[in-house]
Short mmCIF file of N, CA, C and O in Angstrom, two decimals:
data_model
loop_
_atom_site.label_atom_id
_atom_site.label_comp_id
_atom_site.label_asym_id
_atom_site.label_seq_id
_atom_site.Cartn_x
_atom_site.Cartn_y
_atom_site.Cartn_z
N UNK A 1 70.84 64.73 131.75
CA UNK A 1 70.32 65.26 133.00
C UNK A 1 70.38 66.78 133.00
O UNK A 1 71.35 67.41 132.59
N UNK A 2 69.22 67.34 133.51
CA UNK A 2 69.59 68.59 133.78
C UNK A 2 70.31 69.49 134.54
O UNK A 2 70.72 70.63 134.30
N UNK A 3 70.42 68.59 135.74
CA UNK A 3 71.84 68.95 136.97
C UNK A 3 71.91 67.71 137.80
O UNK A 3 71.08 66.80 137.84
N UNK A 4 73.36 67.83 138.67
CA UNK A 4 73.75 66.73 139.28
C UNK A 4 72.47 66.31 140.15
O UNK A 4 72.41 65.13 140.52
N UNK A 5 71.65 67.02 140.43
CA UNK A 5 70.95 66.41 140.86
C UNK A 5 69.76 65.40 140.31
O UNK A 5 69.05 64.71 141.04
N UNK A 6 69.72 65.44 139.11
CA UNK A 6 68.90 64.43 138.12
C UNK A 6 69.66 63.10 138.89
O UNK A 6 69.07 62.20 139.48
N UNK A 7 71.31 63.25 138.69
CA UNK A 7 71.93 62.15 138.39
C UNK A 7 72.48 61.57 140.11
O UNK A 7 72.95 60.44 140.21
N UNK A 8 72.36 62.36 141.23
CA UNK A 8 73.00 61.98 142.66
C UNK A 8 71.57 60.96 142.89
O UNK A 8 70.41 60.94 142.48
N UNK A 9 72.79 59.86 144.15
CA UNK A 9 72.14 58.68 144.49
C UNK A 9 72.62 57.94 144.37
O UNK A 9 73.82 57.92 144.09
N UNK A 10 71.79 56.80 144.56
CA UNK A 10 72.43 55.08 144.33
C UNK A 10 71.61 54.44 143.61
O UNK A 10 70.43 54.20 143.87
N UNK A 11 72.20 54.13 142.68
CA UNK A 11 71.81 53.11 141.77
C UNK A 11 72.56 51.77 141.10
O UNK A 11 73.72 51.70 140.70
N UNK A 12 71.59 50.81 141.10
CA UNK A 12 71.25 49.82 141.31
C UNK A 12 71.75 49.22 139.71
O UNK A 12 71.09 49.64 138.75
N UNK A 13 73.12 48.08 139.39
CA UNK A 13 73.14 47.55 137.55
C UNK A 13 71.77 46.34 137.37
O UNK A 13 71.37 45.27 137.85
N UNK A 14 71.54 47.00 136.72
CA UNK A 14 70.65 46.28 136.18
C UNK A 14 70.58 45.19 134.90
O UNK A 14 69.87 44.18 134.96
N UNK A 15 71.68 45.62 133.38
CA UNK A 15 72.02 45.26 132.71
C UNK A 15 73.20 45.96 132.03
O UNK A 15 73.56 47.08 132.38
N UNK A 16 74.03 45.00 130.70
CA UNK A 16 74.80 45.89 130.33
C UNK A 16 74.72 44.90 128.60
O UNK A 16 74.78 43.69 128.38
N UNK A 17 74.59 46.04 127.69
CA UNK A 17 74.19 45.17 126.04
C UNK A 17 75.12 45.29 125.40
O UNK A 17 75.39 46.49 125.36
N UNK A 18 75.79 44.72 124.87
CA UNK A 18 76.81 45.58 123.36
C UNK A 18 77.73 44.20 123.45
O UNK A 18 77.58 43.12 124.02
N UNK A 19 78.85 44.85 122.54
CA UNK A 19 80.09 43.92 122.35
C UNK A 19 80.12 43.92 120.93
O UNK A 19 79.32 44.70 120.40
N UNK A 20 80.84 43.25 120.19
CA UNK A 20 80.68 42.54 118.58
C UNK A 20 79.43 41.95 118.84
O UNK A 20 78.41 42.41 118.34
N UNK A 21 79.42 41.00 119.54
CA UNK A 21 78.48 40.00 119.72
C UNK A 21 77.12 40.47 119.43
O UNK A 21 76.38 40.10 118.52
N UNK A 22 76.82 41.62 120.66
CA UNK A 22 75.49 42.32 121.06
C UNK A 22 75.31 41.32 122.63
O UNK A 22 74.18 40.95 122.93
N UNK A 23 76.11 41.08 123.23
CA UNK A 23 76.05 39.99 124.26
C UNK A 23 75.23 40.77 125.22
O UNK A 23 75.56 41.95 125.34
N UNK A 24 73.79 40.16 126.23
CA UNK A 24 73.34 40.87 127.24
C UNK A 24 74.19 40.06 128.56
O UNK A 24 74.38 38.87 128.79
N UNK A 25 74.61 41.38 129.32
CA UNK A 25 75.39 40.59 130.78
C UNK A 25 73.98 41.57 131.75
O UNK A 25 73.32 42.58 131.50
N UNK A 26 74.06 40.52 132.96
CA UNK A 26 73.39 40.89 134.09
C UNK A 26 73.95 40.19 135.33
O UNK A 26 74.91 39.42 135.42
N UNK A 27 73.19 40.61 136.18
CA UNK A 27 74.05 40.12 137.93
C UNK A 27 73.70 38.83 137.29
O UNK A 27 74.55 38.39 136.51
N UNK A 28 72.71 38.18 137.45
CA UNK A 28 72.41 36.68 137.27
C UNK A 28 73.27 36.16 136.62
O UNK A 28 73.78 35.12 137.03
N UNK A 29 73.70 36.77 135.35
CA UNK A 29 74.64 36.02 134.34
C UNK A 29 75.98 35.69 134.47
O UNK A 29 76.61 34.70 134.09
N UNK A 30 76.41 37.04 135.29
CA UNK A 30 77.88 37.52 135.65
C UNK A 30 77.77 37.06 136.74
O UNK A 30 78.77 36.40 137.00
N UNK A 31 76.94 37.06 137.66
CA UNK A 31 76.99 36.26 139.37
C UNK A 31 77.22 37.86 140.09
O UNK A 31 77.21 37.51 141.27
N UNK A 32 77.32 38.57 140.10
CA UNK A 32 78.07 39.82 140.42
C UNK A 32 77.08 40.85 140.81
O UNK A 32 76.05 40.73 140.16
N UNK A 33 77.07 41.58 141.46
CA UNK A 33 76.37 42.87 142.37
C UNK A 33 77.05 43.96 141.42
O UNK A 33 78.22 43.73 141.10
N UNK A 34 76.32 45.35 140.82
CA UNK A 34 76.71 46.56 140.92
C UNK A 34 76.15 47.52 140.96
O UNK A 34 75.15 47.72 140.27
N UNK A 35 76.77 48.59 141.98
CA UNK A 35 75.86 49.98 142.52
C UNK A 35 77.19 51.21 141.85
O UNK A 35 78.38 51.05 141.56
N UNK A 36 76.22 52.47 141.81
CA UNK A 36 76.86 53.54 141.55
C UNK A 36 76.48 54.38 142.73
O UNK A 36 75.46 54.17 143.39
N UNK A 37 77.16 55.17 142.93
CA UNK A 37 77.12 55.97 144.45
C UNK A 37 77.38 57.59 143.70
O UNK A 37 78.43 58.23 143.66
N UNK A 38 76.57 57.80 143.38
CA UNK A 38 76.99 59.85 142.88
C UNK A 38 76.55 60.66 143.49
O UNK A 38 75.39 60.94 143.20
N UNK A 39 77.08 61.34 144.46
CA UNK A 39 77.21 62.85 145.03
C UNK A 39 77.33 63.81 144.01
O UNK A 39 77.31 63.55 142.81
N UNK A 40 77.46 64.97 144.53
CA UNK A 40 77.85 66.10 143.46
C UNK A 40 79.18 66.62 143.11
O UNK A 40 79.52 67.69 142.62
N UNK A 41 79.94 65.44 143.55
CA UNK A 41 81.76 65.75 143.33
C UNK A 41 82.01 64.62 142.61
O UNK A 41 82.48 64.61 141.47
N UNK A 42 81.69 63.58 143.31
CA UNK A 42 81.88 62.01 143.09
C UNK A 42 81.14 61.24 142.62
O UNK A 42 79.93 61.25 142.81
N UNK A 43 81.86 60.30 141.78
CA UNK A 43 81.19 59.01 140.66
C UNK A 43 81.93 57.78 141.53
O UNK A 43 83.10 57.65 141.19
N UNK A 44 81.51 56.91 142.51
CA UNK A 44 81.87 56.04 142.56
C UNK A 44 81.25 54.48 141.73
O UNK A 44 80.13 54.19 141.31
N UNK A 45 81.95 54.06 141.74
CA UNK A 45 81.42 52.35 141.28
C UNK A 45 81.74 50.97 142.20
O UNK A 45 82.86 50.76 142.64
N UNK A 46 80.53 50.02 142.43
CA UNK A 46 81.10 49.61 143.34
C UNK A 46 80.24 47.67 143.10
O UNK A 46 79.06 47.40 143.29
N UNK A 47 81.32 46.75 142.69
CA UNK A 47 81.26 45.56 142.53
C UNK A 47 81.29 44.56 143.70
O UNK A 47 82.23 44.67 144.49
N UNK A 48 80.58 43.80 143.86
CA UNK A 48 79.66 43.02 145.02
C UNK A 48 80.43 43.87 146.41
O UNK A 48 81.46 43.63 147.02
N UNK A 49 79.56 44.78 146.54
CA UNK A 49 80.24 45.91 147.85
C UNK A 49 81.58 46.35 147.52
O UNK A 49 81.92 47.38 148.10
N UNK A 50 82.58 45.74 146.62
CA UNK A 50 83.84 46.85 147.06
C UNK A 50 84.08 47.90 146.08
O UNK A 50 83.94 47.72 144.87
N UNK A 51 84.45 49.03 146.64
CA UNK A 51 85.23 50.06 145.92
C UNK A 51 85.70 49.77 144.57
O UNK A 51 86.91 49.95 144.70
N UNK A 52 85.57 49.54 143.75
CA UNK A 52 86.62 49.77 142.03
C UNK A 52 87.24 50.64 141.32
O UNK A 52 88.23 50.54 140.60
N UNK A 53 86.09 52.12 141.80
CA UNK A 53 86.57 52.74 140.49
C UNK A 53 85.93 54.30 141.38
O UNK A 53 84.76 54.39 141.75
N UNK A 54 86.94 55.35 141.58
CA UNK A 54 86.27 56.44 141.92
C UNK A 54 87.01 57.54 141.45
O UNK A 54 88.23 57.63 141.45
N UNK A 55 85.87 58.72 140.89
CA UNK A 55 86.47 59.41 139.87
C UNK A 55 85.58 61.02 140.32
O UNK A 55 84.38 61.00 140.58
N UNK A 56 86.46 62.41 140.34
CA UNK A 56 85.29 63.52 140.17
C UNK A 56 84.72 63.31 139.03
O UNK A 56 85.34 62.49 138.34
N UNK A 57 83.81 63.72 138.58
CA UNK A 57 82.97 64.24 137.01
C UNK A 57 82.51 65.65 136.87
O UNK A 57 82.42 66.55 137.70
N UNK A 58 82.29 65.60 135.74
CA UNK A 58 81.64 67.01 134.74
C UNK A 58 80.76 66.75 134.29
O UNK A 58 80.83 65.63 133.80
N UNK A 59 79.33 67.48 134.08
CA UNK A 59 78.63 66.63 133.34
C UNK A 59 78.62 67.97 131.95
O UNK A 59 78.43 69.16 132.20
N UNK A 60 78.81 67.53 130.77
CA UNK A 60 78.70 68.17 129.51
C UNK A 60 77.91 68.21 128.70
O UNK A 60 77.07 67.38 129.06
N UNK A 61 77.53 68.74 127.60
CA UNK A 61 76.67 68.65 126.27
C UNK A 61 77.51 68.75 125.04
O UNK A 61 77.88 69.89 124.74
N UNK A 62 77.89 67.74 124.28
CA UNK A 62 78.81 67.79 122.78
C UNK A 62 78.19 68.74 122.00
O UNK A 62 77.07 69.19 122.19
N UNK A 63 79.11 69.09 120.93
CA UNK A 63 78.00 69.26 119.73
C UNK A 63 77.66 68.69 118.84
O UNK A 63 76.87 69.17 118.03
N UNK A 64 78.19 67.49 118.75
CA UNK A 64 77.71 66.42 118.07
C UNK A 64 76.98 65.33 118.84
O UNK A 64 77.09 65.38 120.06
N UNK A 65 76.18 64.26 118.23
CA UNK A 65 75.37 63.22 118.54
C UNK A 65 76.18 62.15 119.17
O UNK A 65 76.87 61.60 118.31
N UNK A 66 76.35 61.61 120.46
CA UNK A 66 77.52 60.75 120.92
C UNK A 66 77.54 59.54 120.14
O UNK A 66 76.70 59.37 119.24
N UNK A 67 78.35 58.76 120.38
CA UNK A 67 78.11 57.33 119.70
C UNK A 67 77.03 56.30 120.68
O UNK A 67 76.93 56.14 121.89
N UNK A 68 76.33 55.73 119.55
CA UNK A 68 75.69 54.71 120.41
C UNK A 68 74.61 55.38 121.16
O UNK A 68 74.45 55.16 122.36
N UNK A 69 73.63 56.47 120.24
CA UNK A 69 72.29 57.26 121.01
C UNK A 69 72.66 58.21 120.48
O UNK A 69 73.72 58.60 119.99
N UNK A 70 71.10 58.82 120.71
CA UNK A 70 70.72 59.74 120.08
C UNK A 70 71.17 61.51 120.76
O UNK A 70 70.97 62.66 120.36
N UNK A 71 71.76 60.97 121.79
CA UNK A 71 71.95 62.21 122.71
C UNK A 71 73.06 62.76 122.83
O UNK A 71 74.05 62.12 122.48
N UNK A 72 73.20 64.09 123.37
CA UNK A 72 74.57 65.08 123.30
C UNK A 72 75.33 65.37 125.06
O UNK A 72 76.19 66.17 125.42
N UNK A 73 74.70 64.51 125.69
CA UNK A 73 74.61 64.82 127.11
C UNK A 73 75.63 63.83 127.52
O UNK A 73 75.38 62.63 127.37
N UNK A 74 76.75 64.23 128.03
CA UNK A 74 78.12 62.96 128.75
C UNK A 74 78.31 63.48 130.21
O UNK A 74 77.93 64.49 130.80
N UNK A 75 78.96 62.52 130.51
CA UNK A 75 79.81 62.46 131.98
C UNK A 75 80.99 62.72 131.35
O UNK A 75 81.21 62.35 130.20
N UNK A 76 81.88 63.44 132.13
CA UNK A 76 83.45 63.00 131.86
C UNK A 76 84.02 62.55 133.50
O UNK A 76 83.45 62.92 134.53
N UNK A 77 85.05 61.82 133.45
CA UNK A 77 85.67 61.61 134.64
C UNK A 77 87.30 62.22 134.49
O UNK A 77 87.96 62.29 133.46
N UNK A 78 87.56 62.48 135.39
CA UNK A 78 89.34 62.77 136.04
C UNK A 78 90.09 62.48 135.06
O UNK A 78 90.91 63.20 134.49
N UNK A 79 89.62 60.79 134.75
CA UNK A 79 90.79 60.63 133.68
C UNK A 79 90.60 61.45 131.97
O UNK A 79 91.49 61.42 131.11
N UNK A 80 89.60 61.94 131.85
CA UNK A 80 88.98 62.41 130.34
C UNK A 80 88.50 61.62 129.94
O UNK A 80 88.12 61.99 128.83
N UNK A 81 88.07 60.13 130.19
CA UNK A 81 87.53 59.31 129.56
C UNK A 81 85.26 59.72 129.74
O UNK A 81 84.80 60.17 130.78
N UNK A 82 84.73 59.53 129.00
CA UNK A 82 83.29 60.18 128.62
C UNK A 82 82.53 58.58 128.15
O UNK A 82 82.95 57.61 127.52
N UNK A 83 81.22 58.92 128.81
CA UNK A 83 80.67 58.13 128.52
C UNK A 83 79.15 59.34 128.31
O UNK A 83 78.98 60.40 128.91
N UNK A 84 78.20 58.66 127.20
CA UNK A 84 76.68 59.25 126.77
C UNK A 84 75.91 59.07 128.15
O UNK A 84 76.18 58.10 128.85
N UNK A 85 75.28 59.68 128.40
CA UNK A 85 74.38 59.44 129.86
C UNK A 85 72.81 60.04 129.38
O UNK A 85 72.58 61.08 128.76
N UNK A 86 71.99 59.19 129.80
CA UNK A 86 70.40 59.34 129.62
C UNK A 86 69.95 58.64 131.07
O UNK A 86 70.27 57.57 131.59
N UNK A 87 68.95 59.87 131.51
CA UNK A 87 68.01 59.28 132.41
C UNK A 87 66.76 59.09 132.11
O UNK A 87 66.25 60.08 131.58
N UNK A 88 66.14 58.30 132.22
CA UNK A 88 64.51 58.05 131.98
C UNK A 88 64.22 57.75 133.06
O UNK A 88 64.59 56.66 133.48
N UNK A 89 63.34 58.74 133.98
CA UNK A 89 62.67 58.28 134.76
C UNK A 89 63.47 57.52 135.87
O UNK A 89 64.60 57.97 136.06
N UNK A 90 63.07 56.35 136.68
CA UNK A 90 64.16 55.71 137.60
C UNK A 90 65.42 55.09 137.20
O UNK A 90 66.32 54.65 137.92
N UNK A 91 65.32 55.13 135.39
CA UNK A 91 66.55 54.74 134.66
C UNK A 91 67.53 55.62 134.75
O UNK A 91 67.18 56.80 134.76
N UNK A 92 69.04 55.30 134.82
CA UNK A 92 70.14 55.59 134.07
C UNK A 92 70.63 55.10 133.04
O UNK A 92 70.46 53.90 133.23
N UNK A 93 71.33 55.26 131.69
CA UNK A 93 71.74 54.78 130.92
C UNK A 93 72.76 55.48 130.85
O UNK A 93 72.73 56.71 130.79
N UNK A 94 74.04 54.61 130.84
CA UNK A 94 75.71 54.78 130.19
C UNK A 94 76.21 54.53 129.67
O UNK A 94 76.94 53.64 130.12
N UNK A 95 76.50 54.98 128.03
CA UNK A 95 76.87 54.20 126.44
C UNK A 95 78.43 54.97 126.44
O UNK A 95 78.84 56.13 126.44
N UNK A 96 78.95 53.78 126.44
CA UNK A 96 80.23 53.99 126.24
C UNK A 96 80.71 54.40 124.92
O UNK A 96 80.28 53.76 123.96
N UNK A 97 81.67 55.55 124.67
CA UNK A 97 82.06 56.14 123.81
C UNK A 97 83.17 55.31 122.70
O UNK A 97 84.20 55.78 122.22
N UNK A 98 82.54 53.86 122.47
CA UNK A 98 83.17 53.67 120.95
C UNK A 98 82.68 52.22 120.41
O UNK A 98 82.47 51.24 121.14
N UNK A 99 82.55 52.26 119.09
CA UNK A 99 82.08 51.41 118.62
C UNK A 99 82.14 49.77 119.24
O UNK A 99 83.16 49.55 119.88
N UNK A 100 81.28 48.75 119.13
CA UNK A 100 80.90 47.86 119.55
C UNK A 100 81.10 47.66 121.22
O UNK A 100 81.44 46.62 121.79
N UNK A 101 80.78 49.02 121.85
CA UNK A 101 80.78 48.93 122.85
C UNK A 101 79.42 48.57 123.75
O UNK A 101 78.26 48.37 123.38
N UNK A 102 80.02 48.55 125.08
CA UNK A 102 78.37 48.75 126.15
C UNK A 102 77.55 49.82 126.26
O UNK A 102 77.90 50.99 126.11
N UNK A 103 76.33 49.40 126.55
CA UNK A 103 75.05 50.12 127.18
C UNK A 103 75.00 49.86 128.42
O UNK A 103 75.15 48.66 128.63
N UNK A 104 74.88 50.35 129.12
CA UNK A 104 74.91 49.91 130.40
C UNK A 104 73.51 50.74 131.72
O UNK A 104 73.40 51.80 132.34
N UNK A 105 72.85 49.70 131.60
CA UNK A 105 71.66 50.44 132.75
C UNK A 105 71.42 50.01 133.49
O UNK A 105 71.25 48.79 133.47
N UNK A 106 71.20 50.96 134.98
CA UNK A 106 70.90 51.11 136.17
C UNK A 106 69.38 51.68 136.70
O UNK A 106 68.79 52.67 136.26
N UNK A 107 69.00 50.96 137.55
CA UNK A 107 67.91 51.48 138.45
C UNK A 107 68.04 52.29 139.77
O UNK A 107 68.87 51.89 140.58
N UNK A 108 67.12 53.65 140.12
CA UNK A 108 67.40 54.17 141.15
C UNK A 108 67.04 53.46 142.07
O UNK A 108 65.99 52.89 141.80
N UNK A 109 67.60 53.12 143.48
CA UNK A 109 67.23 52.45 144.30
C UNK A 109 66.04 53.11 145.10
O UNK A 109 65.52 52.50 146.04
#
């Protein structure tokens, strides 16, 4: 993204790919609701309506290629933990930083 504002809003999980497996999870599959709520301080996450997970962020550029994409562009949260972030268009994408991990994408609402 080019600034928090690429990335503020609510958006909508749509899917999530990876594992050893390559397993695809979705609401249908999992039974489960998830929205992201980002302001320009705050990353919340939020599973069939409740609260889970709320964190400030940074958004950065590595100098290396993240894992899992082609891109140099992360989130970090509070705790230091980083995930790859790509927007396309009404997409978000969030590739978690280590091998046989998730992809994880969202729609803007």
């Amino acid at each position: 993204p080019e600034s928090n504002n690429d990335l503020k809003g609510e958006w909508i999980w749509v899917e999530s790919v990876g594992g050893i497996g390559g397993w695809t999870l979705t609401p249908e599959s999992q039974n489960v609701t998830k929205k992201l709520v980002i302001d320009d301080a705050t990353f919340s996450e939020f599973v069939n309506d409740s609260l889970i997970f709320k964190s400030t962020y940074t958004l950065g550029i590595s100098e290396k290629v993240l894992i899992g994409t082609t891109e140099k562009t992360y989130i970090r949260y509070e705790s230091g933990n980083q995930q790859a972030i790509l927007i396309n268009g009404a997409d978000l994408e969030l590739i978690d930083q280590c091998y046989d991990c998730y992809f994880h994408r969202y729609r803007r609402k």
